């Protein structure tokens, strides 16, 4: 199939839809999700694929963060890149495992223990979508416990405004 046409997509709006999609799961686990749209986050890309990326990150965080905690989802632009950052209060990801978790079907023992039903595909999809958009995924420790997952994509070039020529 030909690739979907690239549209101008606001990653902040995609993040907002992902948060809405994950609210039921979060509520069942007594987890709050807070969204921060720090500024515009325009990317050129495949809206459906970007929604999958965001929903996998937000849904994972809602699943793994400790009950009674909050997940922060932030989107915005820094320089020539846009980012979607999801910060949880879960078990974190040991540094030695950070490269592996983006491979298909790799699940850490901790994840298997908590969520035997998961497939281990979620983060592989996130990584695949980020790379397809010329970007990357990063993971680091969240100060105070937990993990920060960050998808970083090239920002869309600003279109000239109609009538400004």
JSON list of C-alpha atoms in Angstrom, two decimals:
[
{"chain": "A", "resi": 1, "resn": "UNK", "atom": "CA", "xyz": [0.00, 0.00, 0.00]},
{"chain": "A", "resi": 2, "resn": "UNK", "atom": "CA", "xyz": [1.33, 3.49, -0.72]},
{"chain": "A", "resi": 3, "resn": "UNK", "atom": "CA", "xyz": [2.23, 5.42, 2.40]},
{"chain": "A", "resi": 4, "resn": "UNK", "atom": "CA", "xyz": [-0.51, 7.67, 3.74]},
{"chain": "A", "resi": 5, "resn": "UNK", "atom": "CA", "xyz": [-0.19, 11.25, 2.50]},
{"chain": "A", "resi": 6, "resn": "UNK", "atom": "CA", "xyz": [1.71, 13.42, 4.93]},
{"chain": "A", "resi": 7, "resn": "UNK", "atom": "CA", "xyz": [-0.55, 15.90, 6.62]},
{"chain": "A", "resi": 8, "resn": "UNK", "atom": "CA", "xyz": [0.26, 18.81, 8.87]},
{"chain": "A", "resi": 9, "resn": "UNK", "atom": "CA", "xyz": [-0.54, 17.34, 12.29]},
{"chain": "A", "resi": 10, "resn": "UNK", "atom": "CA", "xyz": [-0.46, 19.04, 15.70]},
{"chain": "A", "resi": 11, "resn": "UNK", "atom": "CA", "xyz": [1.17, 16.50, 18.00]},
{"chain": "A", "resi": 12, "resn": "UNK", "atom": "CA", "xyz": [-0.45, 18.30, 20.93]},
{"chain": "A", "resi": 13, "resn": "UNK", "atom": "CA", "xyz": [-3.93, 17.59, 19.55]},
{"chain": "A", "resi": 14, "resn": "UNK", "atom": "CA", "xyz": [-2.93, 13.95, 18.97]},
{"chain": "A", "resi": 15, "resn": "UNK", "atom": "CA", "xyz": [-1.68, 13.76, 22.56]},
{"chain": "A", "resi": 16, "resn": "UNK", "atom": "CA", "xyz": [-4.99, 15.16, 23.79]},
{"chain": "A", "resi": 17, "resn": "UNK", "atom": "CA", "xyz": [-6.97, 12.48, 21.90]},
{"chain": "A", "resi": 18, "resn": "UNK", "atom": "CA", "xyz": [-4.66, 9.80, 23.32]},
{"chain": "A", "resi": 19, "resn": "UNK", "atom": "CA", "xyz": [-5.22, 11.06, 26.86]},
{"chain": "A", "resi": 20, "resn": "UNK", "atom": "CA", "xyz": [-9.00, 10.93, 26.30]},
{"chain": "A", "resi": 21, "resn": "UNK", "atom": "CA", "xyz": [-8.68, 7.40, 24.91]},
{"chain": "A", "resi": 22, "resn": "UNK", "atom": "CA", "xyz": [-6.73, 6.27, 28.00]},
{"chain": "A", "resi": 23, "resn": "UNK", "atom": "CA", "xyz": [-8.90, 7.92, 30.67]},
{"chain": "A", "resi": 24, "resn": "UNK", "atom": "CA", "xyz": [-11.09, 4.84, 31.27]},
{"chain": "A", "resi": 25, "resn": "UNK", "atom": "CA", "xyz": [-8.07, 2.62, 31.89]},
{"chain": "A", "resi": 26, "resn": "UNK", "atom": "CA", "xyz": [-6.50, 5.28, 34.10]},
{"chain": "A", "resi": 27, "resn": "UNK", "atom": "CA", "xyz": [-9.70, 5.70, 36.16]},
{"chain": "A", "resi": 28, "resn": "UNK", "atom": "CA", "xyz": [-9.91, 1.95, 36.76]},
{"chain": "A", "resi": 29, "resn": "UNK", "atom": "CA", "xyz": [-6.40, 2.04, 38.18]},
{"chain": "A", "resi": 30, "resn": "UNK", "atom": "CA", "xyz": [-6.92, 5.27, 40.19]},
{"chain": "A", "resi": 31, "resn": "UNK", "atom": "CA", "xyz": [-4.45, 7.10, 37.99]},
{"chain": "A", "resi": 32, "resn": "UNK", "atom": "CA", "xyz": [-4.79, 10.71, 36.94]},
{"chain": "A", "resi": 33, "resn": "UNK", "atom": "CA", "xyz": [-3.51, 11.90, 33.57]},
{"chain": "A", "resi": 34, "resn": "UNK", "atom": "CA", "xyz": [-2.48, 15.53, 33.25]},
{"chain": "A", "resi": 35, "resn": "UNK", "atom": "CA", "xyz": [-1.94, 17.03, 29.80]},
{"chain": "A", "resi": 36, "resn": "UNK", "atom": "CA", "xyz": [0.40, 19.95, 29.19]},
{"chain": "A", "resi": 37, "resn": "UNK", "atom": "CA", "xyz": [0.32, 21.48, 25.74]},
{"chain": "A", "resi": 38, "resn": "UNK", "atom": "CA", "xyz": [3.35, 23.66, 26.15]},
{"chain": "A", "resi": 39, "resn": "UNK", "atom": "CA", "xyz": [3.15, 25.26, 22.70]},
{"chain": "A", "resi": 40, "resn": "UNK", "atom": "CA", "xyz": [2.26, 24.19, 19.17]},
{"chain": "A", "resi": 41, "resn": "UNK", "atom": "CA", "xyz": [3.81, 20.93, 18.00]},
{"chain": "A", "resi": 42, "resn": "UNK", "atom": "CA", "xyz": [3.39, 20.81, 14.21]},
{"chain": "A", "resi": 43, "resn": "UNK", "atom": "CA", "xyz": [4.72, 17.75, 12.41]},
{"chain": "A", "resi": 44, "resn": "UNK", "atom": "CA", "xyz": [4.28, 16.40, 8.91]},
{"chain": "A", "resi": 45, "resn": "UNK", "atom": "CA", "xyz": [3.12, 12.87, 9.14]},
{"chain": "A", "resi": 46, "resn": "UNK", "atom": "CA", "xyz": [0.52, 10.15, 9.18]},
{"chain": "A", "resi": 47, "resn": "UNK", "atom": "CA", "xyz": [-2.11, 11.18, 11.73]},
{"chain": "A", "resi": 48, "resn": "UNK", "atom": "CA", "xyz": [-3.32, 7.62, 12.43]},
{"chain": "A", "resi": 49, "resn": "UNK", "atom": "CA", "xyz": [0.22, 6.34, 13.00]},
{"chain": "A", "resi": 50, "resn": "UNK", "atom": "CA", "xyz": [1.04, 9.27, 15.29]},
{"chain": "A", "resi": 51, "resn": "UNK", "atom": "CA", "xyz": [-2.14, 8.55, 17.26]},
{"chain": "A", "resi": 52, "resn": "UNK", "atom": "CA", "xyz": [-0.97, 4.92, 17.67]},
{"chain": "A", "resi": 53, "resn": "UNK", "atom": "CA", "xyz": [2.42, 6.14, 18.90]},
{"chain": "A", "resi": 54, "resn": "UNK", "atom": "CA", "xyz": [0.85, 8.51, 21.43]},
{"chain": "A", "resi": 55, "resn": "UNK", "atom": "CA", "xyz": [-1.82, 6.05, 22.58]},
{"chain": "A", "resi": 56, "resn": "UNK", "atom": "CA", "xyz": [0.75, 3.32, 23.15]},
{"chain": "A", "resi": 57, "resn": "UNK", "atom": "CA", "xyz": [2.89, 5.65, 25.28]},
{"chain": "A", "resi": 58, "resn": "UNK", "atom": "CA", "xyz": [-0.03, 7.07, 27.27]},
{"chain": "A", "resi": 59, "resn": "UNK", "atom": "CA", "xyz": [-1.74, 3.68, 27.67]},
{"chain": "A", "resi": 60, "resn": "UNK", "atom": "CA", "xyz": [1.52, 2.06, 28.83]},
{"chain": "A", "resi": 61, "resn": "UNK", "atom": "CA", "xyz": [2.03, 4.77, 31.41]},
{"chain": "A", "resi": 62, "resn": "UNK", "atom": "CA", "xyz": [-1.56, 4.42, 32.65]},
{"chain": "A", "resi": 63, "resn": "UNK", "atom": "CA", "xyz": [-0.99, 0.65, 32.96]},
{"chain": "A", "resi": 64, "resn": "UNK", "atom": "CA", "xyz": [2.37, 0.70, 34.71]},
{"chain": "A", "resi": 65, "resn": "UNK", "atom": "CA", "xyz": [2.29, 3.76, 36.92]},
{"chain": "A", "resi": 66, "resn": "UNK", "atom": "CA", "xyz": [1.51, 3.08, 40.57]},
{"chain": "A", "resi": 67, "resn": "UNK", "atom": "CA", "xyz": [-2.17, 3.42, 41.56]},
{"chain": "A", "resi": 68, "resn": "UNK", "atom": "CA", "xyz": [-2.89, 6.78, 43.16]},
{"chain": "A", "resi": 69, "resn": "UNK", "atom": "CA", "xyz": [-0.23, 8.56, 41.09]},
{"chain": "A", "resi": 70, "resn": "UNK", "atom": "CA", "xyz": [-0.48, 10.81, 38.08]},
{"chain": "A", "resi": 71, "resn": "UNK", "atom": "CA", "xyz": [0.91, 10.52, 34.59]},
{"chain": "A", "resi": 72, "resn": "UNK", "atom": "CA", "xyz": [2.03, 13.73, 32.91]},
{"chain": "A", "resi": 73, "resn": "UNK", "atom": "CA", "xyz": [1.72, 14.02, 29.15]},
{"chain": "A", "resi": 74, "resn": "UNK", "atom": "CA", "xyz": [3.44, 17.02, 27.55]},
{"chain": "A", "resi": 75, "resn": "UNK", "atom": "CA", "xyz": [3.71, 18.11, 23.94]},
{"chain": "A", "resi": 76, "resn": "UNK", "atom": "CA", "xyz": [5.45, 21.08, 22.40]},
{"chain": "A", "resi": 77, "resn": "UNK", "atom": "CA", "xyz": [8.29, 22.36, 20.25]},
{"chain": "A", "resi": 78, "resn": "UNK", "atom": "CA", "xyz": [11.94, 22.83, 21.18]},
{"chain": "A", "resi": 79, "resn": "UNK", "atom": "CA", "xyz": [13.98, 24.40, 18.43]},
{"chain": "A", "resi": 80, "resn": "UNK", "atom": "CA", "xyz": [13.58, 22.38, 15.23]},
{"chain": "A", "resi": 81, "resn": "UNK", "atom": "CA", "xyz": [11.96, 19.41, 16.98]},
{"chain": "A", "resi": 82, "resn": "UNK", "atom": "CA", "xyz": [8.60, 18.60, 18.46]},
{"chain": "A", "resi": 83, "resn": "UNK", "atom": "CA", "xyz": [8.28, 16.25, 21.40]},
{"chain": "A", "resi": 84, "resn": "UNK", "atom": "CA", "xyz": [5.69, 14.16, 23.15]},
{"chain": "A", "resi": 85, "resn": "UNK", "atom": "CA", "xyz": [6.78, 13.31, 26.67]},
{"chain": "A", "resi": 86, "resn": "UNK", "atom": "CA", "xyz": [4.98, 10.85, 28.95]},
{"chain": "A", "resi": 87, "resn": "UNK", "atom": "CA", "xyz": [6.12, 10.77, 32.59]},
{"chain": "A", "resi": 88, "resn": "UNK", "atom": "CA", "xyz": [4.94, 8.00, 34.88]},
{"chain": "A", "resi": 89, "resn": "UNK", "atom": "CA", "xyz": [5.48, 6.82, 38.47]},
{"chain": "A", "resi": 90, "resn": "UNK", "atom": "CA", "xyz": [5.95, 3.16, 37.62]},
{"chain": "A", "resi": 91, "resn": "UNK", "atom": "CA", "xyz": [8.86, 0.79, 38.15]},
{"chain": "A", "resi": 92, "resn": "UNK", "atom": "CA", "xyz": [11.09, 2.68, 35.71]},
{"chain": "A", "resi": 93, "resn": "UNK", "atom": "CA", "xyz": [13.29, 1.02, 33.10]},
{"chain": "A", "resi": 94, "resn": "UNK", "atom": "CA", "xyz": [16.74, -0.22, 34.13]},
{"chain": "A", "resi": 95, "resn": "UNK", "atom": "CA", "xyz": [19.43, 1.45, 32.02]},
{"chain": "A", "resi": 96, "resn": "UNK", "atom": "CA", "xyz": [20.63, -1.93, 30.72]},
{"chain": "A", "resi": 97, "resn": "UNK", "atom": "CA", "xyz": [17.16, -2.67, 29.28]},
{"chain": "A", "resi": 98, "resn": "UNK", "atom": "CA", "xyz": [16.53, 0.65, 27.55]},
{"chain": "A", "resi": 99, "resn": "UNK", "atom": "CA", "xyz": [17.60, -0.41, 24.08]},
{"chain": "A", "resi": 100, "resn": "UNK", "atom": "CA", "xyz": [15.80, -3.76, 24.31]},
{"chain": "A", "resi": 101, "resn": "UNK", "atom": "CA", "xyz": [12.36, -2.51, 25.25]},
{"chain": "A", "resi": 102, "resn": "UNK", "atom": "CA", "xyz": [11.82, -1.11, 21.76]},
{"chain": "A", "resi": 103, "resn": "UNK", "atom": "CA", "xyz": [12.36, -4.51, 20.12]},
{"chain": "A", "resi": 104, "resn": "UNK", "atom": "CA", "xyz": [9.32, -6.52, 19.14]},
{"chain": "A", "resi": 105, "resn": "UNK", "atom": "CA", "xyz": [8.01, -8.94, 21.74]},
{"chain": "A", "resi": 106, "resn": "UNK", "atom": "CA", "xyz": [10.62, -8.05, 24.33]},
{"chain": "A", "resi": 107, "resn": "UNK", "atom": "CA", "xyz": [8.94, -7.68, 27.72]},
{"chain": "A", "resi": 108, "resn": "UNK", "atom": "CA", "xyz": [10.84, -7.15, 30.92]},
{"chain": "A", "resi": 109, "resn": "UNK", "atom": "CA", "xyz": [10.15, -9.58, 33.74]},
{"chain": "A", "resi": 110, "resn": "UNK", "atom": "CA", "xyz": [8.57, -6.77, 35.74]},
{"chain": "A", "resi": 111, "resn": "UNK", "atom": "CA", "xyz": [6.11, -6.09, 32.91]},
{"chain": "A", "resi": 112, "resn": "UNK", "atom": "CA", "xyz": [5.27, -9.75, 32.51]},
{"chain": "A", "resi": 113, "resn": "UNK", "atom": "CA", "xyz": [4.58, -10.01, 36.21]},
{"chain": "A", "resi": 114, "resn": "UNK", "atom": "CA", "xyz": [2.25, -7.02, 36.22]},
{"chain": "A", "resi": 115, "resn": "UNK", "atom": "CA", "xyz": [0.63, -7.50, 32.82]},
{"chain": "A", "resi": 116, "resn": "UNK", "atom": "CA", "xyz": [0.79, -11.07, 31.57]},
{"chain": "A", "resi": 117, "resn": "UNK", "atom": "CA", "xyz": [-1.72, -10.25, 28.83]},
{"chain": "A", "resi": 118, "resn": "UNK", "atom": "CA", "xyz": [0.42, -7.67, 27.02]},
{"chain": "A", "resi": 119, "resn": "UNK", "atom": "CA", "xyz": [2.10, -8.57, 23.74]},
{"chain": "A", "resi": 120, "resn": "UNK", "atom": "CA", "xyz": [5.27, -6.54, 24.05]},
{"chain": "A", "resi": 121, "resn": "UNK", "atom": "CA", "xyz": [4.45, -4.84, 20.74]},
{"chain": "A", "resi": 122, "resn": "UNK", "atom": "CA", "xyz": [3.50, -1.41, 22.05]},
{"chain": "A", "resi": 123, "resn": "UNK", "atom": "CA", "xyz": [6.95, 0.14, 22.32]},
{"chain": "A", "resi": 124, "resn": "UNK", "atom": "CA", "xyz": [8.14, -1.50, 19.10]},
{"chain": "A", "resi": 125, "resn": "UNK", "atom": "CA", "xyz": [5.26, 0.28, 17.32]},
{"chain": "A", "resi": 126, "resn": "UNK", "atom": "CA", "xyz": [6.19, 3.56, 19.01]},
{"chain": "A", "resi": 127, "resn": "UNK", "atom": "CA", "xyz": [9.79, 3.18, 17.87]},
{"chain": "A", "resi": 128, "resn": "UNK", "atom": "CA", "xyz": [8.76, 2.21, 14.32]},
{"chain": "A", "resi": 129, "resn": "UNK", "atom": "CA", "xyz": [6.40, 5.20, 13.95]},
{"chain": "A", "resi": 130, "resn": "UNK", "atom": "CA", "xyz": [8.98, 7.63, 15.35]},
{"chain": "A", "resi": 131, "resn": "UNK", "atom": "CA", "xyz": [11.65, 6.36, 12.94]},
{"chain": "A", "resi": 132, "resn": "UNK", "atom": "CA", "xyz": [9.24, 6.48, 9.99]},
{"chain": "A", "resi": 133, "resn": "UNK", "atom": "CA", "xyz": [8.78, 10.19, 10.79]},
{"chain": "A", "resi": 134, "resn": "UNK", "atom": "CA", "xyz": [12.53, 10.83, 10.98]},
{"chain": "A", "resi": 135, "resn": "UNK", "atom": "CA", "xyz": [12.49, 10.87, 14.76]},
{"chain": "A", "resi": 136, "resn": "UNK", "atom": "CA", "xyz": [13.50, 8.80, 17.77]},
{"chain": "A", "resi": 137, "resn": "UNK", "atom": "CA", "xyz": [12.27, 7.63, 21.15]},
{"chain": "A", "resi": 138, "resn": "UNK", "atom": "CA", "xyz": [14.15, 8.25, 24.37]},
{"chain": "A", "resi": 139, "resn": "UNK", "atom": "CA", "xyz": [13.62, 6.86, 27.86]},
{"chain": "A", "resi": 140, "resn": "UNK", "atom": "CA", "xyz": [15.11, 8.09, 31.11]},
{"chain": "A", "resi": 141, "resn": "UNK", "atom": "CA", "xyz": [14.48, 7.99, 34.83]},
{"chain": "A", "resi": 142, "resn": "UNK", "atom": "CA", "xyz": [11.87, 10.34, 36.20]},
{"chain": "A", "resi": 143, "resn": "UNK", "atom": "CA", "xyz": [13.20, 12.20, 39.23]},
{"chain": "A", "resi": 144, "resn": "UNK", "atom": "CA", "xyz": [11.38, 10.84, 42.27]},
{"chain": "A", "resi": 145, "resn": "UNK", "atom": "CA", "xyz": [10.72, 7.47, 40.62]},
{"chain": "A", "resi": 146, "resn": "UNK", "atom": "CA", "xyz": [9.24, 6.23, 37.39]},
{"chain": "A", "resi": 147, "resn": "UNK", "atom": "CA", "xyz": [10.13, 6.68, 33.76]},
{"chain": "A", "resi": 148, "resn": "UNK", "atom": "CA", "xyz": [9.98, 9.40, 31.12]},
{"chain": "A", "resi": 149, "resn": "UNK", "atom": "CA", "xyz": [9.30, 8.28, 27.55]},
{"chain": "A", "resi": 150, "resn": "UNK", "atom": "CA", "xyz": [9.89, 10.96, 24.91]},
{"chain": "A", "resi": 151, "resn": "UNK", "atom": "CA", "xyz": [9.17, 10.79, 21.20]},
{"chain": "A", "resi": 152, "resn": "UNK", "atom": "CA", "xyz": [11.11, 13.48, 19.33]},
{"chain": "A", "resi": 153, "resn": "UNK", "atom": "CA", "xyz": [10.20, 14.29, 15.71]},
{"chain": "A", "resi": 154, "resn": "UNK", "atom": "CA", "xyz": [11.32, 16.94, 13.25]},
{"chain": "A", "resi": 155, "resn": "UNK", "atom": "CA", "xyz": [9.07, 20.00, 13.42]},
{"chain": "A", "resi": 156, "resn": "UNK", "atom": "CA", "xyz": [7.09, 20.80, 10.29]},
{"chain": "A", "resi": 157, "resn": "UNK", "atom": "CA", "xyz": [8.25, 23.74, 8.23]},
{"chain": "A", "resi": 158, "resn": "UNK", "atom": "CA", "xyz": [5.89, 26.64, 8.73]},
{"chain": "A", "resi": 159, "resn": "UNK", "atom": "CA", "xyz": [3.69, 27.14, 5.68]},
{"chain": "A", "resi": 160, "resn": "UNK", "atom": "CA", "xyz": [3.65, 30.67, 4.27]},
{"chain": "A", "resi": 161, "resn": "UNK", "atom": "CA", "xyz": [0.35, 32.27, 5.21]},
{"chain": "A", "resi": 162, "resn": "UNK", "atom": "CA", "xyz": [-2.00, 32.65, 2.25]},
{"chain": "A", "resi": 163, "resn": "UNK", "atom": "CA", "xyz": [-2.09, 36.20, 0.95]},
{"chain": "A", "resi": 164, "resn": "UNK", "atom": "CA", "xyz": [1.25, 37.15, 2.52]},
{"chain": "A", "resi": 165, "resn": "UNK", "atom": "CA", "xyz": [3.21, 36.96, -0.75]}
]
